[in-house]
PDB file of N, CA and C in Angstrom:
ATOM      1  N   UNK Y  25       0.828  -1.178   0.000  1.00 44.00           N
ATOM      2  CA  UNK Y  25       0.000   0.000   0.000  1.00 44.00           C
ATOM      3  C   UNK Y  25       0.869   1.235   0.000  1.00 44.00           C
ATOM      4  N   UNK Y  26       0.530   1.986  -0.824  1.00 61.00           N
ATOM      5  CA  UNK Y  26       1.336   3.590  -0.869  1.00 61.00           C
ATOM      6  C   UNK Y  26       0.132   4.374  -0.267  1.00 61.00           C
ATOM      7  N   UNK Y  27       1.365   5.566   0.560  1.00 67.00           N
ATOM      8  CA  UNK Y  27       0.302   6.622   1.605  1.00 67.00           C
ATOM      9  C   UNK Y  27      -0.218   7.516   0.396  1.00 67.00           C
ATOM     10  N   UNK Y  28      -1.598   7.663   0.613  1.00 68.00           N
ATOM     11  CA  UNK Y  28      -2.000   8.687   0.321  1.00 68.00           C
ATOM     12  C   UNK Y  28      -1.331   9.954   0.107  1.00 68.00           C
ATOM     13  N   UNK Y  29      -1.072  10.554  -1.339  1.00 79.00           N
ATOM     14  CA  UNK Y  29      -0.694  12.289  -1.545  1.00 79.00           C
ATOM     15  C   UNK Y  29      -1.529  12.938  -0.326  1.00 79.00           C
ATOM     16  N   UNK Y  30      -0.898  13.766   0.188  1.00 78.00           N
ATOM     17  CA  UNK Y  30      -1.216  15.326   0.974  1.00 78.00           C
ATOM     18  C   UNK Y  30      -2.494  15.651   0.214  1.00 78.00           C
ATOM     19  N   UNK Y  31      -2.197  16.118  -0.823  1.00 78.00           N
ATOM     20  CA  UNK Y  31      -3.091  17.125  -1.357  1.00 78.00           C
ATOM     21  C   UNK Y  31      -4.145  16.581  -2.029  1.00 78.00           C
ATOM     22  N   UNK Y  32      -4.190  15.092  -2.170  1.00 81.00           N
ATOM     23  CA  UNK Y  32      -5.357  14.883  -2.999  1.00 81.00           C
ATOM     24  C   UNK Y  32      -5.787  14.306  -1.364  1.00 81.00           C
ATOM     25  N   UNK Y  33      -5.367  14.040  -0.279  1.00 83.00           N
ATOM     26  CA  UNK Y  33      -6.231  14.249   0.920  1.00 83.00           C
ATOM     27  C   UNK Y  33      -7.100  15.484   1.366  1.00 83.00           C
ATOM     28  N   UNK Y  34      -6.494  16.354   1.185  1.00 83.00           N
ATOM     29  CA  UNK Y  34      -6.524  17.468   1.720  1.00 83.00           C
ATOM     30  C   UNK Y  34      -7.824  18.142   0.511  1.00 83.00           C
ATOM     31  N   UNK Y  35      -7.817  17.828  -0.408  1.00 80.00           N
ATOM     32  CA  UNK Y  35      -8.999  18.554  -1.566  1.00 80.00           C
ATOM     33  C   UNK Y  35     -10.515  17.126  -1.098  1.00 80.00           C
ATOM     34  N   UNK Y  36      -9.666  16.341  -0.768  1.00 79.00           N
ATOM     35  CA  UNK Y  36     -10.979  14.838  -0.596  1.00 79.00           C
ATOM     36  C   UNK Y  36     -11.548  15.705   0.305  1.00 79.00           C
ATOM     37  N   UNK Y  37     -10.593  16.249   1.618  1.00 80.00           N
ATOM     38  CA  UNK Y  37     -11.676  16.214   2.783  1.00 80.00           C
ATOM     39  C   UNK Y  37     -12.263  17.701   2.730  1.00 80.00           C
ATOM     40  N   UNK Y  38     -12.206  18.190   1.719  1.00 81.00           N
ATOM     41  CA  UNK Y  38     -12.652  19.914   1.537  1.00 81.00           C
ATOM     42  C   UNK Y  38     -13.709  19.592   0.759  1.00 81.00           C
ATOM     43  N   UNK Y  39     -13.789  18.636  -0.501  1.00 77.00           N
ATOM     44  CA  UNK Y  39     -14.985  18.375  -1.145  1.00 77.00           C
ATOM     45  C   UNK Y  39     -15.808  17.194  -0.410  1.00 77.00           C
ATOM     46  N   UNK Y  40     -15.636  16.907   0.718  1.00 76.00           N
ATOM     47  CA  UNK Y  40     -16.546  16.162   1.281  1.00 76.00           C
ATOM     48  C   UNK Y  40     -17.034  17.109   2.463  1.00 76.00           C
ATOM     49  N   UNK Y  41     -15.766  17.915   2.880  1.00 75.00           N
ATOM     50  CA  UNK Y  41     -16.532  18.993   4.199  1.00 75.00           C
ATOM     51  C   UNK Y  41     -17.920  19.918   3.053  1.00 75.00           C
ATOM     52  N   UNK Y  42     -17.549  20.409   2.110  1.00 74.00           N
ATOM     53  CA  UNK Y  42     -18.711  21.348   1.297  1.00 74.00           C
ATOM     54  C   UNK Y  42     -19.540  20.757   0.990  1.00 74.00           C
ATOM     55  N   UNK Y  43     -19.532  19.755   0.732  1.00 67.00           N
ATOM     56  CA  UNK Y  43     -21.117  18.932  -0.428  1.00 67.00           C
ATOM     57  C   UNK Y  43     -21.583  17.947   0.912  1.00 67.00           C
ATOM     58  N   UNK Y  44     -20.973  17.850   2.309  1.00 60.00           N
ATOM     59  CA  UNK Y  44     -21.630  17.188   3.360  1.00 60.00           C
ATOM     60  C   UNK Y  44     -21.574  15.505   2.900  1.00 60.00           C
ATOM     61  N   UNK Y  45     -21.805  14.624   3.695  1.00 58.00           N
ATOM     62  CA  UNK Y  45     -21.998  13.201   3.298  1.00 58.00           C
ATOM     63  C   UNK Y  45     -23.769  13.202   2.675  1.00 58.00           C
ATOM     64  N   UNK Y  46     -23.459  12.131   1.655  1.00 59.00           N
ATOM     65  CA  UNK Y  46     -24.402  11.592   1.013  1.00 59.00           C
ATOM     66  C   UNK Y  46     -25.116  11.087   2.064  1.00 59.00           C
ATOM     67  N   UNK Y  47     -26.806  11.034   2.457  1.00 56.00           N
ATOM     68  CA  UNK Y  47     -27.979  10.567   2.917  1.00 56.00           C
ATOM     69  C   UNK Y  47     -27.952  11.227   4.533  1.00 56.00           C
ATOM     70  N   UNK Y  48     -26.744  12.438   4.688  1.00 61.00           N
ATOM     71  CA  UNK Y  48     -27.056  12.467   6.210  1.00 61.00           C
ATOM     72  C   UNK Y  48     -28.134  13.487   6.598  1.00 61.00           C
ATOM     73  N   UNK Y  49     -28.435  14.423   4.808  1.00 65.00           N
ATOM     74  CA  UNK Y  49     -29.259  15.414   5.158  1.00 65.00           C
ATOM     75  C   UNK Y  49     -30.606  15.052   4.338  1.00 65.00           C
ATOM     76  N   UNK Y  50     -31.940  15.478   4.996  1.00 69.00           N
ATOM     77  CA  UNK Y  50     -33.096  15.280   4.092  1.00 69.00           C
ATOM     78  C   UNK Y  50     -32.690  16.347   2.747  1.00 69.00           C
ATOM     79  N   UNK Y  51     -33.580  15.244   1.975  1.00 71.00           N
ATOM     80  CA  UNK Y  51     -33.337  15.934   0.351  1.00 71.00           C
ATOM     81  C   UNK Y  51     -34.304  17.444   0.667  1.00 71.00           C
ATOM     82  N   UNK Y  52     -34.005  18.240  -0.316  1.00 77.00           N
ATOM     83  CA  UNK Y  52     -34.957  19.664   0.087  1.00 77.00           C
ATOM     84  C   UNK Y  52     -36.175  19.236  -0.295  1.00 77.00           C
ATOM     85  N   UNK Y  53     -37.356  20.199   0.240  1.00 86.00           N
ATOM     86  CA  UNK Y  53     -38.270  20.043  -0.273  1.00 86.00           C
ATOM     87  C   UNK Y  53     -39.004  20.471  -1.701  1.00 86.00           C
ATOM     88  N   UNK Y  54     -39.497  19.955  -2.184  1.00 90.00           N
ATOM     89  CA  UNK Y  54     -40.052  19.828  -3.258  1.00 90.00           C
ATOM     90  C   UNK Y  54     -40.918  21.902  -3.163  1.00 90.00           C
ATOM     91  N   UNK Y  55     -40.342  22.526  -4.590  1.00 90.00           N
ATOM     92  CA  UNK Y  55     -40.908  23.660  -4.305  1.00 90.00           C
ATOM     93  C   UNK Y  55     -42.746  23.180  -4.963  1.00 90.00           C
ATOM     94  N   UNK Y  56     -43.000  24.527  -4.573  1.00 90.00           N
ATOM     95  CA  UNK Y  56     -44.995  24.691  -4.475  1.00 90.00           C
ATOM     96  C   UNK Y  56     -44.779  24.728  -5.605  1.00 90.00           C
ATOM     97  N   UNK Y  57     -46.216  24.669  -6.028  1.00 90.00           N
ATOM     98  CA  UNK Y  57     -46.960  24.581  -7.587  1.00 90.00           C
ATOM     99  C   UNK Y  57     -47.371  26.009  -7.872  1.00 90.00           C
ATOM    100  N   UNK Y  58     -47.027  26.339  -8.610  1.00 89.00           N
ATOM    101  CA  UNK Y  58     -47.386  27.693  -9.299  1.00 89.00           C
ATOM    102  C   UNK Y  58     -49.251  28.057  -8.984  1.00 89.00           C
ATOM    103  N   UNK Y  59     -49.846  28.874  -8.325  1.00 90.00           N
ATOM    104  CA  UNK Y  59     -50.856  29.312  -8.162  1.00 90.00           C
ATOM    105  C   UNK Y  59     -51.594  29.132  -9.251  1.00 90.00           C
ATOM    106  N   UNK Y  60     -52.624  28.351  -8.940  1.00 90.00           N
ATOM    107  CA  UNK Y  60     -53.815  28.275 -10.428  1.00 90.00           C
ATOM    108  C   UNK Y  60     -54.232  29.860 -10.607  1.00 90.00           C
ATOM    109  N   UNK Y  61     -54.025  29.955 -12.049  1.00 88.00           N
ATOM    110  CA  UNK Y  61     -53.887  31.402 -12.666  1.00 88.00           C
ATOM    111  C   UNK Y  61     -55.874  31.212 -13.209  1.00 88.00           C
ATOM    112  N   UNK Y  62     -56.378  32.437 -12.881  1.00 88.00           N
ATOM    113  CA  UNK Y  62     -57.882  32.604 -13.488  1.00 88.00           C
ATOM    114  C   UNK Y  62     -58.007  32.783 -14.861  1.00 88.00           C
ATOM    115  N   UNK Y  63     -58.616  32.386 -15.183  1.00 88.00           N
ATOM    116  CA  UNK Y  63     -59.326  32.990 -17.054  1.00 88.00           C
ATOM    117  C   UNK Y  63     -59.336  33.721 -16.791  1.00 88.00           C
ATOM    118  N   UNK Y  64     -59.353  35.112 -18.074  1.00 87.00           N
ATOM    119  CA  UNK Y  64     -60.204  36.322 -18.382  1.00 87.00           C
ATOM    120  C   UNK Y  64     -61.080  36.229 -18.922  1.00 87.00           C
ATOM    121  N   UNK Y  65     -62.158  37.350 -18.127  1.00 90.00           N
ATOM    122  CA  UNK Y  65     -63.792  37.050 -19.141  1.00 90.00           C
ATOM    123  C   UNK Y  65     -63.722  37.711 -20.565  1.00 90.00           C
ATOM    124  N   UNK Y  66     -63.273  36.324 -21.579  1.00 94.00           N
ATOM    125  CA  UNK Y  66     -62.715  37.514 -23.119  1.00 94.00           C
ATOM    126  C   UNK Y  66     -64.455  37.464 -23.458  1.00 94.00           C
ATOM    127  N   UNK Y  67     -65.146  36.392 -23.296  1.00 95.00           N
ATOM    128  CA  UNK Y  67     -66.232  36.233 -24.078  1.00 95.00           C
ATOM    129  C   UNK Y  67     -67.523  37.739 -23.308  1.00 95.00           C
ATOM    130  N   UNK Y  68     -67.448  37.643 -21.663  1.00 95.00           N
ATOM    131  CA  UNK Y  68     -68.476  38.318 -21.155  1.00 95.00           C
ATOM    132  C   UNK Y  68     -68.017  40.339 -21.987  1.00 95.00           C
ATOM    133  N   UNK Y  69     -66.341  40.323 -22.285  1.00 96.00           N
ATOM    134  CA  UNK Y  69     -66.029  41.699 -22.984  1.00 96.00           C
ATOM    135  C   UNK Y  69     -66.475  41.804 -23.986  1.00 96.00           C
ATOM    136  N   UNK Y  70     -66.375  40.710 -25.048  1.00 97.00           N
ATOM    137  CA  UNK Y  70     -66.845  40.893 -26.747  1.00 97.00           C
ATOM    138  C   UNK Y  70     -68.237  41.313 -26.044  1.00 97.00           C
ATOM    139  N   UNK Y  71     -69.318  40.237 -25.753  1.00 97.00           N
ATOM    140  CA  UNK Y  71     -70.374  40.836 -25.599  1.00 97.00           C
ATOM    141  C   UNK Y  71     -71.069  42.331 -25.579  1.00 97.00           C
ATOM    142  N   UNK Y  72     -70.383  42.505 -23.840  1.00 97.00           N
ATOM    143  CA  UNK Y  72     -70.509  44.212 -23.587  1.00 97.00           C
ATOM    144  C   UNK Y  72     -70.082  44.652 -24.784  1.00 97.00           C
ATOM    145  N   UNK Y  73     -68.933  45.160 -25.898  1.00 98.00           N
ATOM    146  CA  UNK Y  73     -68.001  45.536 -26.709  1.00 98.00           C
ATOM    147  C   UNK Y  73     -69.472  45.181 -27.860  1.00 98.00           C
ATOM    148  N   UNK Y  74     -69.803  44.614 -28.058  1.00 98.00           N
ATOM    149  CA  UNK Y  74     -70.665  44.221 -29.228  1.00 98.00           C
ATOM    150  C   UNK Y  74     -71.875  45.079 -29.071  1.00 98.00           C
ATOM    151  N   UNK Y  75     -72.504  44.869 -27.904  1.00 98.00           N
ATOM    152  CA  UNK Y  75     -73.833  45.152 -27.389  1.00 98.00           C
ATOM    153  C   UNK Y  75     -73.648  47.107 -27.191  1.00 98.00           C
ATOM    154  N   UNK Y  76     -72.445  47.435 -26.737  1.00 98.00           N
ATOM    155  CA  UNK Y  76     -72.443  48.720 -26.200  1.00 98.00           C
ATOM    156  C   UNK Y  76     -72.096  49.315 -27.981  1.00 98.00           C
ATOM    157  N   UNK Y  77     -71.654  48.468 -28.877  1.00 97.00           N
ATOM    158  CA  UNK Y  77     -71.669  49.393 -30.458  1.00 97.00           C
ATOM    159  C   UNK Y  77     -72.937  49.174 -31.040  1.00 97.00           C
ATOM    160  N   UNK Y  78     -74.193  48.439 -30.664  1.00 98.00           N
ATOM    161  CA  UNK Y  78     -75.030  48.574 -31.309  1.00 98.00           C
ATOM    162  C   UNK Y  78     -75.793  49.846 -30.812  1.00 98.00           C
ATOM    163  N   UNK Y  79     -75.934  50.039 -29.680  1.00 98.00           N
ATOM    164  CA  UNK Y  79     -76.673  51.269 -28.666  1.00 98.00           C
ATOM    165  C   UNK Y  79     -75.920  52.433 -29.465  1.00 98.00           C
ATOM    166  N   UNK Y  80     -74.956  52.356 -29.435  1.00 97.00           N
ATOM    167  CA  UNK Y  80     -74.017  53.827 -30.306  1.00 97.00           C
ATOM    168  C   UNK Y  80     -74.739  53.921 -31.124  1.00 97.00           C
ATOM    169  N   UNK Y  81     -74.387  52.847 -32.232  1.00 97.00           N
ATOM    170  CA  UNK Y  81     -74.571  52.812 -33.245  1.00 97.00           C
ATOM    171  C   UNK Y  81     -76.346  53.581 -33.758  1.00 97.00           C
ATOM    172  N   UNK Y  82     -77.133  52.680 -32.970  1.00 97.00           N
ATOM    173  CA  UNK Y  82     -78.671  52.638 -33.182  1.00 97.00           C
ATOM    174  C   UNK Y  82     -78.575  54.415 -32.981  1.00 97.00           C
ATOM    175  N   UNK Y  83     -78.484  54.641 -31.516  1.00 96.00           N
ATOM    176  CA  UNK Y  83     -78.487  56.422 -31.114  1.00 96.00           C
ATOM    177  C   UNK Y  83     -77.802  57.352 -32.170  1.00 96.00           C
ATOM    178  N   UNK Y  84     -76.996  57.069 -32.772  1.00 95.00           N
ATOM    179  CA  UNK Y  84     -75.847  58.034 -33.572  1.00 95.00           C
ATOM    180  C   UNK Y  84     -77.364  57.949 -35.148  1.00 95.00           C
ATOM    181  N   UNK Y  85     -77.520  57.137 -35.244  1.00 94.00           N
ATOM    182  CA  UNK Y  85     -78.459  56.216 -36.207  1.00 94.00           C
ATOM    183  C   UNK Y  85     -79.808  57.725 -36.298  1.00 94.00           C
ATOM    184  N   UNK Y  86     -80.462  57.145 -34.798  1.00 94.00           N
ATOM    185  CA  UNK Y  86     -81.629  57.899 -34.800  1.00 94.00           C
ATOM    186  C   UNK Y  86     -81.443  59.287 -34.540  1.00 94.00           C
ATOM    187  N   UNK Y  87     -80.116  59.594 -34.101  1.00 93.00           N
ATOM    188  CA  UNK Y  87     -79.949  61.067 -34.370  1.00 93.00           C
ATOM    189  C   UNK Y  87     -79.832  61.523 -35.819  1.00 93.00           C
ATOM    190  N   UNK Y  88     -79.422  60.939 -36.341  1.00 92.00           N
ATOM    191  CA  UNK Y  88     -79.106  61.278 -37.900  1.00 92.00           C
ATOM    192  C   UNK Y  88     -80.499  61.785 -39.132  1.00 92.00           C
ATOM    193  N   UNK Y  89     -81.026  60.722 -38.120  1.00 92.00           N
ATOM    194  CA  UNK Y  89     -82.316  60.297 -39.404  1.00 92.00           C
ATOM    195  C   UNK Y  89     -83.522  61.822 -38.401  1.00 92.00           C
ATOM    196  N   UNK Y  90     -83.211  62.205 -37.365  1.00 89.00           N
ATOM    197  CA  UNK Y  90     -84.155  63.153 -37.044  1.00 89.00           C
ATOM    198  C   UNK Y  90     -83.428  64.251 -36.602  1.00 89.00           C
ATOM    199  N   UNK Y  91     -82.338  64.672 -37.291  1.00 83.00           N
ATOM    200  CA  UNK Y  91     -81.684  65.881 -37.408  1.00 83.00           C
ATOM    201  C   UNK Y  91     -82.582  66.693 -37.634  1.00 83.00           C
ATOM    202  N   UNK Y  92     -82.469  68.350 -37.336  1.00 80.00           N
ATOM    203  CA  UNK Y  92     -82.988  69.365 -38.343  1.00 80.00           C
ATOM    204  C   UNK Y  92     -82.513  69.539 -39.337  1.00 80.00           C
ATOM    205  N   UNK Y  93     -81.505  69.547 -39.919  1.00 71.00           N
ATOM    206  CA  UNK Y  93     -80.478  69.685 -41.122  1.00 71.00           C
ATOM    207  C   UNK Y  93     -80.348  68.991 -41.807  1.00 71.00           C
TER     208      UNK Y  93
END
């Protein structure tokens, strides 16, 4: 048997002091799940958006047609 190099002792027990022994620490925990994200109401907007250009529309409409001019 030949002694162990110094220095490849000396780096063993520095990369075993930093990274700790294998199984002595619990694994981390598992991170959370991203927050269930909500829909946007696209359909309840077209609606309003649809419904609020016909009212324009109709008013701009019946102003036109009973102008004085």
């Amino acid at each position: 048997m030949t002694s162990p190099d110094p220095e490849h002792l000396l780096s063993a027990a520095l990369r075993a002091q930093a990274g700790g022994s294998p199984g002595m620490t619990p694994p981390p925990p598992q991170p959370a799940p991203p927050p269930a994200r909500k829909r946007l109401p696209v359909v309840g907007v077209l609606v309003f958006a649809v419904v609020l250009g016909l009212v324009v529309g109709a008013l701009a409409g019946v102003m036109t047609v009973f102008s004085p001019f």
